[in-house]
Coordinates of N, CA and C in Angstrom, one line a residue:
Chain A
Q13 N 120.8 60.1 72.1 CA 122.2 59.7 72.0 C 122.7 60.1 70.6
V14 N 124.1 60.2 70.6 CA 124.7 60.7 69.3 C 124.5 59.6 68.2
Q15 N 124.0 60.1 67.1 CA 123.9 59.2 65.9 C 124.4 59.9 64.7
L16 N 125.1 59.1 63.9 CA 125.6 59.6 62.6 C 125.2 58.6 61.5
V17 N 124.5 59.0 60.5 CA 124.0 58.1 59.5 C 124.4 58.5 58.1
E18 N 125.3 57.7 57.5 CA 125.7 58.0 56.1 C 124.8 57.5 55.1
S19 N 124.7 58.1 53.9 CA 124.0 57.6 52.8 C 124.6 58.1 51.5
G20 N 124.2 57.6 50.4 CA 124.7 58.0 49.1 C 125.7 57.2 48.4
G21 N 126.1 56.1 49.1 CA 127.1 55.2 48.4 C 126.4 54.4 47.3
G22 N 127.2 53.7 46.6 CA 126.7 52.8 45.5 C 127.8 52.5 44.5
L23 N 127.3 52.0 43.4 CA 128.2 51.6 42.3 C 128.3 52.8 41.3
V24 N 129.5 53.1 40.9 CA 129.7 54.2 40.0 C 130.8 53.8 39.0
K25 N 130.8 54.3 37.8 CA 131.8 54.0 36.8 C 133.0 54.9 37.0
P26 N 134.2 54.4 36.6 CA 135.4 55.3 36.7 C 135.2 56.6 36.0
G27 N 135.6 57.7 36.6 CA 135.4 59.0 36.1 C 134.1 59.6 36.5
G28 N 133.3 58.9 37.2 CA 132.0 59.4 37.6 C 132.1 60.1 38.9
S29 N 130.9 60.6 39.4 CA 130.8 61.4 40.6 C 129.7 60.8 41.5
L30 N 129.8 61.1 42.8 CA 128.9 60.7 43.8 C 128.9 61.7 44.9
R31 N 127.8 61.8 45.6 CA 127.7 62.7 46.7 C 127.2 62.0 47.9
L32 N 128.1 61.9 49.0 CA 127.7 61.3 50.2 C 127.2 62.3 51.2
S33 N 126.2 61.8 52.0 CA 125.6 62.6 53.1 C 125.8 61.9 54.4
C34 N 125.9 62.7 55.4 CA 125.9 62.2 56.8 C 125.0 63.1 57.6
S35 N 124.0 62.4 58.2 CA 123.0 63.1 59.0 C 123.3 62.9 60.5
A36 N 123.4 63.9 61.2 CA 123.7 63.9 62.6 C 122.5 64.2 63.5
S37 N 122.5 63.5 64.7 CA 121.5 63.8 65.7 C 122.1 63.5 67.1
G38 N 121.4 64.1 68.1 CA 121.8 63.8 69.5 C 122.8 64.7 70.1
F39 N 123.3 65.7 69.3 CA 124.3 66.6 69.8 C 124.1 67.9 69.1
T40 N 124.8 69.0 69.6 CA 124.8 70.3 68.9 C 125.8 70.3 67.8
F41 N 125.3 69.9 66.6 CA 126.1 69.7 65.4 C 127.0 70.8 65.1
S42 N 126.5 72.0 65.3 CA 127.3 73.2 64.9 C 128.5 73.5 65.8
D43 N 128.6 72.7 66.9 CA 129.8 72.9 67.8 C 131.0 72.0 67.5
F44 N 130.8 71.2 66.5 CA 131.9 70.1 66.3 C 132.4 70.1 64.9
Y45 N 133.7 69.9 64.8 CA 134.4 69.5 63.5 C 133.8 68.2 63.1
M46 N 133.8 68.0 61.8 CA 133.4 66.7 61.2 C 134.4 66.2 60.2
N47 N 134.4 64.8 60.1 CA 135.4 64.2 59.3 C 134.8 63.1 58.4
W48 N 135.5 62.9 57.2 CA 135.2 61.7 56.4 C 136.5 60.8 56.5
I49 N 136.2 59.6 56.8 CA 137.3 58.6 56.8 C 136.9 57.4 55.9
R50 N 137.9 56.9 55.2 CA 137.5 55.7 54.3 C 138.4 54.5 54.7
Q51 N 137.9 53.4 54.2 CA 138.5 52.1 54.5 C 138.4 51.2 53.2
A52 N 139.4 51.1 52.5 CA 139.4 50.2 51.3 C 139.3 48.8 51.8
P53 N 138.7 47.9 50.9 CA 138.5 46.5 51.3 C 139.8 45.8 51.9
G54 N 139.7 45.3 53.1 CA 140.8 44.7 53.7 C 141.9 45.5 54.2
K55 N 141.7 46.9 54.1 CA 142.8 47.8 54.4 C 142.5 48.6 55.7
G56 N 143.4 49.5 56.0 CA 143.2 50.3 57.2 C 142.4 51.6 57.0
L57 N 142.5 52.5 58.0 CA 141.7 53.7 58.0 C 142.5 54.9 57.5
E58 N 141.8 55.7 56.7 CA 142.4 56.9 56.1 C 141.5 58.1 56.3
R59 N 141.9 59.1 57.0 CA 141.0 60.3 57.2 C 141.3 61.1 55.9
I60 N 140.2 61.3 55.1 CA 140.4 62.0 53.8 C 140.0 63.5 53.9
S61 N 139.2 63.9 54.8 CA 138.8 65.3 54.9 C 138.2 65.6 56.2
Y62 N 138.3 66.9 56.5 CA 137.6 67.4 57.7 C 137.1 68.8 57.4
I63 N 136.1 69.2 58.2 CA 135.5 70.6 58.0 C 135.3 71.1 59.4
S64 N 135.6 72.4 59.6 CA 135.5 73.0 60.9 C 134.0 73.3 61.2
D65 N 133.7 73.6 62.5 CA 132.3 73.8 62.9 C 131.5 74.8 62.1
R66 N 132.2 75.9 61.7 CA 131.5 76.9 60.9 C 131.9 76.9 59.5
S67 N 132.5 75.9 59.0 CA 132.9 75.7 57.7 C 134.1 76.6 57.3
T68 N 134.7 77.2 58.2 CA 135.8 78.1 58.0 C 137.0 77.4 57.4
Y69 N 137.3 76.2 57.9 CA 138.5 75.4 57.6 C 138.1 74.1 57.0
T70 N 138.7 73.7 55.9 CA 138.6 72.4 55.4 C 140.0 71.9 55.0
K71 N 140.1 70.5 55.0 CA 141.4 70.0 54.7 C 141.2 68.6 54.0
Y72 N 142.1 68.3 53.1 CA 142.0 67.1 52.3 C 143.3 66.3 52.3
A73 N 143.1 65.0 52.3 CA 144.3 64.1 52.1 C 144.8 64.3 50.7
D74 N 146.1 64.1 50.4 CA 146.6 64.3 49.1 C 145.9 63.3 48.1
S75 N 145.5 62.2 48.6 CA 144.9 61.2 47.7 C 143.5 61.7 47.1
V76 N 142.9 62.7 47.7 CA 141.6 63.1 47.2 C 141.6 64.6 46.8
K77 N 142.7 65.3 47.1 CA 142.7 66.8 46.9 C 142.5 67.1 45.5
G78 N 141.6 68.1 45.3 CA 141.2 68.5 43.9 C 140.1 67.7 43.3
R79 N 139.7 66.6 43.9 CA 138.6 65.8 43.4 C 137.4 65.8 44.3
F80 N 137.7 65.8 45.6 CA 136.6 65.7 46.6 C 136.4 67.1 47.3
T81 N 135.2 67.3 47.7 CA 134.8 68.6 48.4 C 133.9 68.3 49.5
I82 N 134.3 68.7 50.7 CA 133.5 68.5 51.9 C 132.7 69.8 52.2
S83 N 131.5 69.7 52.7 CA 130.7 70.8 53.0 C 129.8 70.4 54.1
R84 N 129.1 71.4 54.7 CA 128.2 71.1 55.8 C 127.0 72.1 55.8
D85 N 125.9 71.6 56.4 CA 124.7 72.5 56.5 C 124.3 72.4 58.0
N86 N 124.7 73.3 58.8 CA 124.4 73.3 60.2 C 122.9 73.4 60.5
A87 N 122.2 74.0 59.6 CA 120.7 74.1 59.9 C 120.1 72.8 59.7
N88 N 120.7 71.9 58.9 CA 120.1 70.6 58.7 C 120.9 69.4 59.3
N89 N 121.9 69.8 60.1 CA 122.7 68.8 60.9 C 123.3 67.8 59.9
S90 N 123.9 68.3 58.8 CA 124.4 67.3 57.9 C 125.8 67.8 57.3
V91 N 126.6 66.8 57.0 CA 127.9 67.0 56.3 C 127.9 66.2 55.1
Y92 N 128.6 66.7 54.1 CA 128.5 66.1 52.7 C 129.9 65.9 52.2
L93 N 130.1 64.9 51.3 CA 131.3 64.7 50.5 C 131.0 64.6 49.1
Q94 N 131.3 65.6 48.3 CA 131.2 65.5 46.8 C 132.4 64.9 46.3
M95 N 132.3 63.8 45.6 CA 133.4 63.0 45.0 C 133.3 63.0 43.5
N96 N 134.3 63.6 42.9 CA 134.4 63.6 41.4 C 135.6 62.8 40.9
S97 N 135.6 62.6 39.6 CA 136.7 61.9 39.0 C 137.1 60.6 39.7
L98 N 136.2 59.8 40.0 CA 136.4 58.6 40.8 C 137.2 57.6 40.0
S99 N 138.0 56.9 40.8 CA 138.8 55.7 40.2 C 138.6 54.5 41.1
A100 N 139.1 53.4 40.6 CA 139.0 52.1 41.4 C 139.6 52.3 42.7
D101 N 140.7 53.1 42.8 CA 141.3 53.3 44.1 C 140.5 54.0 45.2
D102 N 139.3 54.5 44.7 CA 138.4 55.2 45.7 C 137.4 54.2 46.2
T103 N 137.4 53.0 45.8 CA 136.5 52.0 46.3 C 136.8 51.7 47.8
A104 N 135.8 51.9 48.6 CA 136.0 51.8 50.0 C 134.6 52.0 50.8
V105 N 134.7 51.7 52.0 CA 133.6 52.1 52.9 C 133.9 53.5 53.4
Y106 N 133.0 54.4 53.3 CA 133.2 55.8 53.8 C 132.4 56.0 55.0
Y107 N 133.2 56.5 56.1 CA 132.6 56.8 57.4 C 132.6 58.3 57.6
C108 N 131.6 58.8 58.2 CA 131.7 60.2 58.8 C 131.9 60.0 60.3
A109 N 132.6 60.9 60.9 CA 132.9 60.8 62.3 C 133.0 62.2 62.9
R110 N 132.7 62.3 64.2 CA 132.8 63.6 64.9 C 134.2 63.8 65.5
T111 N 134.7 64.9 65.5 CA 135.9 65.2 66.3 C 135.5 65.6 67.7
G112 N 135.9 64.8 68.7 CA 135.4 65.1 70.0 C 136.6 65.1 71.0
L113 N 136.4 64.2 72.0 CA 137.4 64.2 73.1 C 138.8 64.0 72.7
G114 N 139.7 64.8 73.2 CA 141.1 64.7 72.9 C 141.4 64.8 71.4
S115 N 140.5 65.5 70.7 CA 140.6 65.6 69.2 C 140.5 64.3 68.5
S116 N 140.0 63.3 69.2 CA 139.8 62.0 68.6 C 138.4 62.0 67.9
F117 N 138.2 60.9 67.2 CA 137.0 60.7 66.4 C 136.1 59.9 67.4
D118 N 135.2 60.6 68.2 CA 134.6 59.9 69.2 C 133.3 59.2 68.8
Y119 N 132.7 59.6 67.8 CA 131.5 58.9 67.3 C 131.6 58.7 65.8
W120 N 131.2 57.6 65.3 CA 131.2 57.2 63.9 C 129.9 56.7 63.4
G121 N 129.7 57.0 62.1 CA 128.5 56.4 61.4 C 128.8 54.9 61.1
Q122 N 127.8 54.3 60.5 CA 127.9 52.9 60.2 C 128.6 52.7 58.9
G123 N 128.8 53.7 58.1 CA 129.6 53.6 56.9 C 128.7 53.4 55.7
T124 N 129.1 53.9 54.5 CA 128.4 53.6 53.2 C 129.5 53.2 52.2
L125 N 129.1 52.1 51.5 CA 130.1 51.5 50.5 C 130.0 52.2 49.2
V126 N 131.2 52.6 48.7 CA 131.3 53.2 47.4 C 132.2 52.2 46.5
T127 N 131.6 51.8 45.4 CA 132.3 50.9 44.6 C 132.5 51.5 43.2
V128 N 133.7 51.7 42.7 CA 134.0 52.3 41.5 C 134.5 51.2 40.5
S129 N 133.6 50.9 39.6 CA 133.9 49.8 38.6 C 133.1 50.0 37.3
S130 N 133.7 49.5 36.3 CA 133.0 49.6 35.0 C 132.1 48.4 34.8
Chain B
D4 N 155.3 64.5 57.6 CA 154.2 63.7 58.2 C 154.7 62.8 59.3
I5 N 153.8 62.6 60.3 CA 154.1 61.6 61.3 C 153.6 60.3 60.9
Q6 N 154.5 59.3 61.0 CA 154.1 57.9 60.6 C 153.8 57.2 61.9
M7 N 152.8 56.4 61.9 CA 152.4 55.5 63.0 C 152.6 54.1 62.7
T8 N 153.3 53.4 63.5 CA 153.6 52.0 63.2 C 153.2 51.1 64.4
Q9 N 152.3 50.1 64.1 CA 151.8 49.2 65.2 C 152.5 47.9 65.1
S10 N 152.7 47.3 66.2 CA 153.2 45.9 66.2 C 152.6 45.2 67.4
P11 N 152.3 43.8 67.2 CA 152.5 43.2 65.9 C 151.3 43.5 64.9
S12 N 151.4 43.1 63.7 CA 150.3 43.3 62.8 C 149.2 42.3 63.1
S13 N 149.5 41.2 63.6 CA 148.4 40.2 64.1 C 148.9 39.5 65.3
L14 N 148.0 39.0 66.0 CA 148.3 38.4 67.3 C 147.2 37.4 67.6
S15 N 147.6 36.2 68.1 CA 146.7 35.1 68.5 C 146.8 35.0 70.0
A16 N 145.6 34.9 70.6 CA 145.6 34.8 72.1 C 144.3 34.1 72.5
S17 N 144.2 33.7 73.7 CA 143.1 33.0 74.3 C 142.3 33.9 75.2
V18 N 141.0 33.5 75.4 CA 140.2 34.2 76.4 C 140.9 34.1 77.8
G19 N 141.0 35.3 78.4 CA 141.6 35.3 79.7 C 143.0 35.8 79.7
D20 N 143.6 35.8 78.5 CA 145.0 36.2 78.3 C 145.1 37.7 78.5
R21 N 146.3 38.2 78.9 CA 146.7 39.6 78.9 C 147.5 39.9 77.6
V22 N 147.1 40.9 76.9 CA 147.8 41.2 75.6 C 148.1 42.6 75.6
T23 N 149.2 42.9 74.9 CA 149.7 44.3 74.7 C 150.0 44.5 73.3
I24 N 149.5 45.7 72.8 CA 149.7 46.1 71.4 C 150.6 47.4 71.5
T25 N 151.5 47.5 70.6 CA 152.4 48.6 70.6 C 152.2 49.6 69.4
C26 N 152.3 50.8 69.7 CA 152.2 51.8 68.6 C 153.4 52.8 68.7
R27 N 154.1 53.0 67.6 CA 155.2 53.9 67.7 C 155.0 55.0 66.7
A28 N 155.3 56.3 67.1 CA 155.2 57.4 66.2 C 156.6 57.8 65.7
S29 N 156.7 58.3 64.5 CA 158.0 58.6 63.9 C 158.6 59.8 64.5
R30 N 157.9 60.6 65.3 CA 158.5 61.7 66.1 C 157.6 62.0 67.3
N31 N 158.0 62.8 68.2 CA 157.3 63.1 69.4 C 155.9 63.6 69.2
I32 N 154.9 62.9 69.8 CA 153.6 63.4 69.8 C 153.0 63.6 71.2
D33 N 153.9 63.8 72.2 CA 153.5 64.0 73.6 C 152.5 62.8 73.9
N34 N 151.3 63.2 74.4 CA 150.4 62.1 74.7 C 149.1 62.2 73.8
Y35 N 149.3 62.7 72.6 CA 148.2 62.9 71.6 C 148.0 61.6 70.8
L36 N 147.5 60.6 71.5 CA 147.4 59.3 70.9 C 146.0 58.7 71.3
S37 N 145.3 58.2 70.4 CA 144.0 57.5 70.6 C 144.0 56.1 70.1
W38 N 143.1 55.3 70.6 CA 143.0 53.9 70.2 C 141.5 53.6 69.9
Y39 N 141.4 52.8 68.9 CA 140.1 52.4 68.4 C 140.0 50.9 68.2
Q40 N 138.8 50.3 68.4 CA 138.5 48.9 68.1 C 137.6 48.8 67.0
Q41 N 137.9 47.9 66.1 CA 137.0 47.6 64.9 C 136.7 46.1 64.8
R42 N 135.4 45.8 65.0 CA 135.0 44.4 64.8 C 134.6 44.2 63.4
P43 N 134.7 43.0 62.9 CA 134.5 42.8 61.4 C 133.1 43.3 61.0
G44 N 133.1 44.0 59.9 CA 131.9 44.6 59.3 C 131.3 45.7 60.1
K45 N 132.0 46.2 61.1 CA 131.4 47.3 61.9 C 132.3 48.6 61.8
A46 N 131.7 49.7 62.2 CA 132.5 50.9 62.3 C 133.5 50.9 63.4
P47 N 134.6 51.6 63.4 CA 135.5 51.7 64.5 C 134.8 52.2 65.7
K48 N 135.3 51.8 66.9 CA 134.7 52.3 68.2 C 135.9 52.9 68.9
F49 N 135.6 54.1 69.4 CA 136.6 54.9 70.1 C 136.8 54.4 71.5
L50 N 138.1 54.1 71.9 CA 138.4 53.5 73.2 C 139.1 54.4 74.2
I51 N 140.2 55.0 73.7 CA 141.1 55.7 74.5 C 141.6 57.0 73.9
Y52 N 141.7 58.1 74.6 CA 142.3 59.3 74.1 C 143.3 59.8 75.1
G53 N 144.2 60.7 74.6 CA 145.2 61.2 75.5 C 146.1 60.1 76.0
A54 N 146.3 59.1 75.2 CA 147.2 58.0 75.5 C 146.7 57.0 76.6
S55 N 145.9 57.6 77.6 CA 145.6 56.7 78.7 C 144.2 57.0 79.3
N56 N 143.4 57.8 78.7 CA 142.1 58.1 79.2 C 141.0 57.3 78.5
L57 N 140.3 56.5 79.3 CA 139.3 55.7 78.7 C 138.0 56.5 78.4
Q58 N 137.5 56.2 77.2 CA 136.2 56.8 76.8 C 135.1 56.2 77.8
S59 N 134.1 57.0 78.1 CA 133.0 56.5 78.9 C 132.4 55.2 78.4
G60 N 132.2 54.3 79.3 CA 131.6 53.0 78.9 C 132.6 51.9 78.4
V61 N 133.9 52.3 78.3 CA 134.9 51.3 77.9 C 135.3 50.5 79.1
P62 N 135.3 49.1 79.0 CA 135.6 48.3 80.2 C 137.0 48.6 80.7
S63 N 137.1 48.5 82.0 CA 138.4 48.8 82.7 C 139.5 47.8 82.4
R64 N 139.2 46.7 81.7 CA 140.3 45.8 81.3 C 141.1 46.4 80.2
F65 N 140.6 47.4 79.6 CA 141.4 48.2 78.6 C 142.2 49.3 79.3
S66 N 143.5 49.4 78.9 CA 144.3 50.5 79.4 C 145.3 50.9 78.4
G67 N 145.7 52.2 78.5 CA 146.7 52.7 77.5 C 147.8 53.4 78.3
S68 N 148.9 53.4 77.7 CA 150.1 54.1 78.4 C 151.0 54.6 77.3
G69 N 152.0 55.5 77.7 CA 153.0 55.9 76.9 C 153.0 57.4 76.7
S70 N 154.1 57.9 76.1 CA 154.2 59.3 75.9 C 155.4 59.5 74.9
G71 N 155.4 60.6 74.2 CA 156.5 60.8 73.3 C 156.3 60.1 72.0
T72 N 157.0 58.9 71.8 CA 156.9 58.2 70.6 C 156.4 56.7 70.8
D73 N 156.4 56.2 72.0 CA 156.1 54.8 72.2 C 154.8 54.7 73.1
F74 N 153.9 53.9 72.7 CA 152.6 53.8 73.3 C 152.2 52.3 73.4
T75 N 151.4 52.0 74.3 CA 150.8 50.6 74.4 C 149.3 50.6 74.7
L76 N 148.6 49.6 74.2 CA 147.3 49.3 74.6 C 147.3 47.9 75.2
T77 N 146.8 47.8 76.4 CA 146.8 46.5 77.1 C 145.4 46.1 77.4
I78 N 145.1 44.9 77.2 CA 143.8 44.3 77.6 C 144.2 43.2 78.6
S79 N 143.7 43.5 79.9 CA 144.2 42.7 81.0 C 143.7 41.2 81.0
S80 N 142.5 41.0 80.5 CA 141.9 39.6 80.5 C 140.9 39.6 79.4
L81 N 141.4 39.0 78.3 CA 140.6 39.0 77.0 C 139.3 38.3 77.2
Q82 N 138.3 39.0 76.6 CA 136.9 38.5 76.6 C 136.6 38.2 75.1
P83 N 135.6 37.3 74.8 CA 135.3 36.9 73.5 C 135.1 38.1 72.5
E84 N 134.4 39.2 73.1 CA 134.1 40.3 72.3 C 135.3 41.2 71.9
D85 N 136.4 40.9 72.5 CA 137.6 41.8 72.3 C 138.4 41.3 71.1
F86 N 138.0 40.2 70.5 CA 138.8 39.8 69.3 C 138.3 40.7 68.1
A87 N 139.2 41.5 67.6 CA 138.9 42.6 66.7 C 140.2 43.1 66.2
T88 N 140.1 44.2 65.4 CA 141.3 44.9 64.9 C 141.4 46.2 65.7
Y89 N 142.6 46.5 66.1 CA 142.8 47.7 66.9 C 143.7 48.7 66.1
Y90 N 143.4 50.0 66.2 CA 144.1 51.0 65.5 C 144.5 52.1 66.5
C91 N 145.8 52.5 66.4 CA 146.2 53.8 67.0 C 146.0 54.9 66.1
Q92 N 146.0 56.1 66.6 CA 145.8 57.3 65.8 C 146.5 58.5 66.5
Q93 N 147.4 59.2 65.8 CA 148.0 60.4 66.4 C 147.0 61.6 66.2
T94 N 146.8 62.3 67.3 CA 146.0 63.5 67.3 C 146.8 64.8 67.5
Y95 N 148.1 64.6 67.3 CA 149.1 65.8 67.5 C 149.1 66.7 66.3
S96 N 149.1 66.1 65.1 CA 149.1 67.0 63.9 C 147.8 66.8 63.1
D97 N 147.6 67.8 62.2 CA 146.3 67.9 61.5 C 146.0 66.7 60.7
T98 N 146.9 65.8 60.3 CA 146.6 64.7 59.5 C 145.8 63.6 60.2
R99 N 146.0 63.5 61.5 CA 145.2 62.6 62.3 C 145.3 61.2 61.8
N100 N 146.5 60.8 61.3 CA 146.6 59.5 60.7 C 146.7 58.3 61.7
F101 N 146.4 57.2 61.1 CA 146.2 55.9 61.9 C 147.4 55.0 61.7
G102 N 147.6 54.1 62.6 CA 148.5 53.0 62.4 C 147.8 52.0 61.5
Q103 N 148.6 51.0 61.1 CA 148.1 50.1 60.0 C 147.1 49.0 60.6
G104 N 147.0 49.0 61.9 CA 146.1 48.1 62.6 C 146.8 46.8 63.1
T105 N 146.2 46.3 64.2 CA 146.7 45.0 64.8 C 145.4 44.1 64.9
K106 N 145.5 43.0 64.2 CA 144.3 42.0 64.3 C 144.6 41.1 65.4
L107 N 143.6 41.0 66.3 CA 143.7 40.2 67.5 C 142.7 39.0 67.2
E108 N 143.3 37.8 67.1 CA 142.6 36.6 66.8 C 142.5 35.6 67.9
I109 N 141.5 34.7 67.9 CA 141.4 33.7 68.9 C 142.4 32.6 68.6
K110 N 143.1 32.2 69.6 CA 144.1 31.0 69.4 C 143.3 29.7 69.5

């Protein structure tokens, strides 16, 4: 069955960096676009980045553009999010999700919490 | 950018009730609309795509309709496990943004 497992979250100081990973299994990873979506405490869902199947295309929300970088390793069935210059506004649960049926996000990981605080 | 607006923001209902949640797009998105359910402390779960197509395994008490700018998610007979927050999402444009969510609570 399809599984997505995020890792790499934790507590980081303002201005710091963190790299999130999402390990995929149960499907042909290289056939699918992948996304990072975040959810600040008590707030809604925000898709912050996506990457195409062969890494040709990437896109970022304005809120993270220039600070975050998405990448993937199809040989290792993983997608990553490098987060730099973090601020308190980046505190959230970060989910990876697959783009599937109807261009929807059909499978999600369990999420990893990133807390930015001094 | 396409703005997605859900109403109501919260809703109280009882087990067995029929409930409807509305999602409005700021401009035409044809039927490029998805719905998700999120239970507290859990990841969102994909329910519906293309405005009305149920994901495999989703109970038939869930249904979606609409086209253009106005969409609805209906739960025909609420079950205890349906009390959650529901999000719509437009899949028409690259931003794939979500509505603000509708919290469905037990009355």
